[in-house]
């Protein structure tokens, strides 16, 4: 199933609170999210070696980002990316602000859908991040440059998004 068009859980709750979807629709969408997680866990248990190597790669990438920019800053950036409507990696990033979820869980080095940070430039009031996502094959993967800027409430918000 293609989850890239499915709203993230926070988006679903906002839609429900606005009255855009019913309680039954909310539960059905959340069940789809749960099914997707279960499918991933089953796939990981079928291929434990591949899953282990992927986890090591993701852990290494997360550690490098955290060492250079700080864990809380990376979480804040990932959370802001997870709030972008219609952004496929939002399915991976929507709960990045939850500190009980390890940072490496948001990076997907080789297992599709991939999510790789290619370049990250962080300034006090803005962030420029170049990411690659989707297919593992670099020729088929989507690559974007996203600029985030702090609002008056000092929250990061997307101001520019372009394909590379």
mmCIF file of C-alpha atoms in Angstrom:
data_model
loop_
_atom_site.group_PDB
_atom_site.id
_atom_site.type_symbol
_atom_site.label_atom_id
_atom_site.label_comp_id
_atom_site.label_asym_id
_atom_site.label_seq_id
_atom_site.Cartn_x
_atom_site.Cartn_y
_atom_site.Cartn_z
ATOM 1 C CA UNK A 1 0.000 0.000 0.000
ATOM 2 C CA UNK A 2 1.185 3.519 -0.791
ATOM 3 C CA UNK A 3 1.152 5.564 2.417
ATOM 4 C CA UNK A 4 2.589 8.730 0.887
ATOM 5 C CA UNK A 5 -0.904 10.140 0.240
ATOM 6 C CA UNK A 6 -2.299 9.111 3.625
ATOM 7 C CA UNK A 7 -2.472 11.979 6.144
ATOM 8 C CA UNK A 8 -0.202 11.585 9.173
ATOM 9 C CA UNK A 9 -1.823 10.871 12.552
ATOM 10 C CA UNK A 10 -1.523 14.515 13.731
ATOM 11 C CA UNK A 11 -3.117 15.668 10.461
ATOM 12 C CA UNK A 12 -5.904 13.117 10.945
ATOM 13 C CA UNK A 13 -6.599 14.367 14.460
ATOM 14 C CA UNK A 14 -6.725 17.963 13.208
ATOM 15 C CA UNK A 15 -9.154 16.911 10.465
ATOM 16 C CA UNK A 16 -11.303 15.118 13.025
ATOM 17 C CA UNK A 17 -11.313 18.092 15.404
ATOM 18 C CA UNK A 18 -12.366 20.399 12.531
ATOM 19 C CA UNK A 19 -15.177 17.995 11.661
ATOM 20 C CA UNK A 20 -13.712 17.116 8.249
ATOM 21 C CA UNK A 21 -13.748 13.379 9.005
ATOM 22 C CA UNK A 22 -15.913 11.216 11.249
ATOM 23 C CA UNK A 23 -14.726 9.166 14.217
ATOM 24 C CA UNK A 24 -15.126 6.012 12.107
ATOM 25 C CA UNK A 25 -12.958 7.465 9.330
ATOM 26 C CA UNK A 26 -10.348 8.510 11.894
ATOM 27 C CA UNK A 27 -10.234 4.975 13.285
ATOM 28 C CA UNK A 28 -10.045 3.471 9.794
ATOM 29 C CA UNK A 29 -7.106 5.712 8.827
ATOM 30 C CA UNK A 30 -5.307 5.017 12.097
ATOM 31 C CA UNK A 31 -5.834 1.292 11.497
ATOM 32 C CA UNK A 32 -4.095 1.708 8.125
ATOM 33 C CA UNK A 33 -1.151 3.348 9.878
ATOM 34 C CA UNK A 34 -1.021 0.519 12.410
ATOM 35 C CA UNK A 35 -1.151 -2.069 9.614
ATOM 36 C CA UNK A 36 1.778 -0.360 7.907
ATOM 37 C CA UNK A 37 3.850 -0.534 11.098
ATOM 38 C CA UNK A 38 2.988 -4.196 11.586
ATOM 39 C CA UNK A 39 3.940 -4.959 7.970
ATOM 40 C CA UNK A 40 7.332 -3.285 8.513
ATOM 41 C CA UNK A 41 7.937 -5.270 11.707
ATOM 42 C CA UNK A 42 7.048 -8.506 9.912
ATOM 43 C CA UNK A 43 9.400 -7.641 7.045
ATOM 44 C CA UNK A 44 12.207 -6.869 9.506
ATOM 45 C CA UNK A 45 11.708 -10.228 11.221
ATOM 46 C CA UNK A 46 11.865 -12.032 7.853
ATOM 47 C CA UNK A 47 15.213 -10.377 7.035
ATOM 48 C CA UNK A 48 16.979 -9.827 10.377
ATOM 49 C CA UNK A 49 20.464 -9.373 8.889
ATOM 50 C CA UNK A 50 19.338 -6.727 6.410
ATOM 51 C CA UNK A 51 17.312 -5.032 9.147
ATOM 52 C CA UNK A 52 20.293 -5.032 11.507
ATOM 53 C CA UNK A 53 22.643 -3.548 8.906
ATOM 54 C CA UNK A 54 20.055 -0.890 8.049
ATOM 55 C CA UNK A 55 19.694 -0.001 11.732
ATOM 56 C CA UNK A 56 23.484 0.393 12.032
ATOM 57 C CA UNK A 57 23.588 2.670 8.978
ATOM 58 C CA UNK A 58 20.701 4.756 10.290
ATOM 59 C CA UNK A 59 22.261 4.957 13.751
ATOM 60 C CA UNK A 60 25.532 6.184 12.241
ATOM 61 C CA UNK A 61 23.804 8.830 10.111
ATOM 62 C CA UNK A 62 21.744 10.043 13.096
ATOM 63 C CA UNK A 63 24.837 10.179 15.312
ATOM 64 C CA UNK A 64 26.700 12.321 12.755
ATOM 65 C CA UNK A 65 23.792 14.749 12.455
ATOM 66 C CA UNK A 66 23.341 14.944 16.230
ATOM 67 C CA UNK A 67 27.043 15.460 16.853
ATOM 68 C CA UNK A 68 27.182 18.347 14.392
ATOM 69 C CA UNK A 69 23.842 20.059 15.134
ATOM 70 C CA UNK A 70 22.493 18.611 18.401
ATOM 71 C CA UNK A 71 19.715 16.071 18.930
ATOM 72 C CA UNK A 72 17.033 18.579 19.854
ATOM 73 C CA UNK A 73 17.751 20.712 16.782
ATOM 74 C CA UNK A 74 17.564 17.676 14.480
ATOM 75 C CA UNK A 75 14.275 16.638 16.083
ATOM 76 C CA UNK A 76 12.909 20.152 15.627
ATOM 77 C CA UNK A 77 13.902 20.135 11.938
ATOM 78 C CA UNK A 78 12.471 16.676 11.316
ATOM 79 C CA UNK A 79 9.260 17.660 13.108
ATOM 80 C CA UNK A 80 8.909 20.748 10.894
ATOM 81 C CA UNK A 81 9.399 18.555 7.813
ATOM 82 C CA UNK A 82 6.773 16.144 9.164
ATOM 83 C CA UNK A 83 4.253 18.998 9.274
ATOM 84 C CA UNK A 84 4.490 19.701 5.532
ATOM 85 C CA UNK A 85 1.214 18.711 3.847
ATOM 86 C CA UNK A 86 1.643 16.301 0.951
ATOM 87 C CA UNK A 87 5.311 15.636 1.760
ATOM 88 C CA UNK A 88 5.866 11.839 1.462
ATOM 89 C CA UNK A 89 8.579 11.579 4.182
ATOM 90 C CA UNK A 90 6.091 13.121 6.650
ATOM 91 C CA UNK A 91 4.908 9.521 7.131
ATOM 92 C CA UNK A 92 8.291 8.802 8.734
ATOM 93 C CA UNK A 93 8.805 12.126 10.526
ATOM 94 C CA UNK A 94 5.453 13.076 12.056
ATOM 95 C CA UNK A 95 6.461 12.072 15.595
ATOM 96 C CA UNK A 96 10.072 13.307 15.485
ATOM 97 C CA UNK A 97 9.484 15.645 18.427
ATOM 98 C CA UNK A 98 8.784 12.658 20.700
ATOM 99 C CA UNK A 99 12.059 12.137 22.556
ATOM 100 C CA UNK A 100 11.129 8.569 23.488
ATOM 101 C CA UNK A 101 11.540 7.553 19.812
ATOM 102 C CA UNK A 102 15.261 7.186 18.994
ATOM 103 C CA UNK A 103 16.549 9.660 16.408
ATOM 104 C CA UNK A 104 17.853 6.930 14.105
ATOM 105 C CA UNK A 105 14.271 5.690 13.576
ATOM 106 C CA UNK A 106 13.575 8.676 11.319
ATOM 107 C CA UNK A 107 16.406 7.970 8.885
ATOM 108 C CA UNK A 108 16.118 5.260 6.249
ATOM 109 C CA UNK A 109 19.400 4.654 4.480
ATOM 110 C CA UNK A 110 18.586 1.854 2.047
ATOM 111 C CA UNK A 111 15.240 0.244 2.872
ATOM 112 C CA UNK A 112 12.443 1.907 0.932
ATOM 113 C CA UNK A 113 11.011 4.386 1.364
ATOM 114 C CA UNK A 114 14.432 5.906 1.997
ATOM 115 C CA UNK A 115 14.946 9.223 3.765
ATOM 116 C CA UNK A 116 18.482 10.579 3.662
ATOM 117 C CA UNK A 117 19.828 13.964 4.674
ATOM 118 C CA UNK A 118 22.347 14.958 2.025
ATOM 119 C CA UNK A 119 23.201 18.420 3.343
ATOM 120 C CA UNK A 120 22.105 20.452 6.330
ATOM 121 C CA UNK A 121 22.907 24.078 7.047
ATOM 122 C CA UNK A 122 21.563 25.428 10.323
ATOM 123 C CA UNK A 123 21.483 29.112 11.268
ATOM 124 C CA UNK A 124 19.770 30.669 14.285
ATOM 125 C CA UNK A 125 16.714 31.842 12.306
ATOM 126 C CA UNK A 126 16.649 29.490 9.319
ATOM 127 C CA UNK A 127 17.560 26.029 8.104
ATOM 128 C CA UNK A 128 18.401 24.752 4.645
ATOM 129 C CA UNK A 129 18.171 20.987 4.199
ATOM 130 C CA UNK A 130 18.781 18.902 1.118
ATOM 131 C CA UNK A 131 17.124 15.524 1.303
ATOM 132 C CA UNK A 132 16.703 12.439 -0.799
ATOM 133 C CA UNK A 133 13.693 10.202 -0.371
ATOM 134 C CA UNK A 134 11.564 7.490 -1.914
ATOM 135 C CA UNK A 135 13.403 4.916 -4.011
ATOM 136 C CA UNK A 136 16.745 3.483 -2.990
ATOM 137 C CA UNK A 137 18.022 3.908 -6.565
ATOM 138 C CA UNK A 138 19.499 7.421 -6.663
ATOM 139 C CA UNK A 139 18.229 7.896 -10.235
ATOM 140 C CA UNK A 140 14.638 7.213 -9.133
ATOM 141 C CA UNK A 141 14.789 8.924 -5.737
ATOM 142 C CA UNK A 142 13.279 12.364 -5.219
ATOM 143 C CA UNK A 143 15.701 15.049 -4.159
ATOM 144 C CA UNK A 144 14.576 18.351 -2.667
ATOM 145 C CA UNK A 145 15.959 21.471 -1.085
ATOM 146 C CA UNK A 146 13.752 22.802 1.693
ATOM 147 C CA UNK A 147 14.239 26.080 3.510
ATOM 148 C CA UNK A 148 12.699 26.484 6.942
ATOM 149 C CA UNK A 149 12.464 29.796 8.758
ATOM 150 C CA UNK A 150 11.534 30.707 12.308
ATOM 151 C CA UNK A 151 8.152 32.328 12.799
ATOM 152 C CA UNK A 152 7.363 35.059 15.325
ATOM 153 C CA UNK A 153 6.730 32.210 17.814
ATOM 154 C CA UNK A 154 10.225 30.840 16.961
ATOM 155 C CA UNK A 155 8.795 27.685 15.366
ATOM 156 C CA UNK A 156 10.312 26.389 12.140
ATOM 157 C CA UNK A 157 8.057 26.730 9.101
ATOM 158 C CA UNK A 158 8.683 25.913 5.444
ATOM 159 C CA UNK A 159 9.269 28.976 3.261
ATOM 160 C CA UNK A 160 10.755 27.315 0.183
ATOM 161 C CA UNK A 161 10.640 23.865 -1.322
ATOM 162 C CA UNK A 162 12.127 22.906 -4.648
ATOM 163 C CA UNK A 163 13.128 19.769 -6.485
ATOM 164 C CA UNK A 164 16.765 19.264 -7.393
#
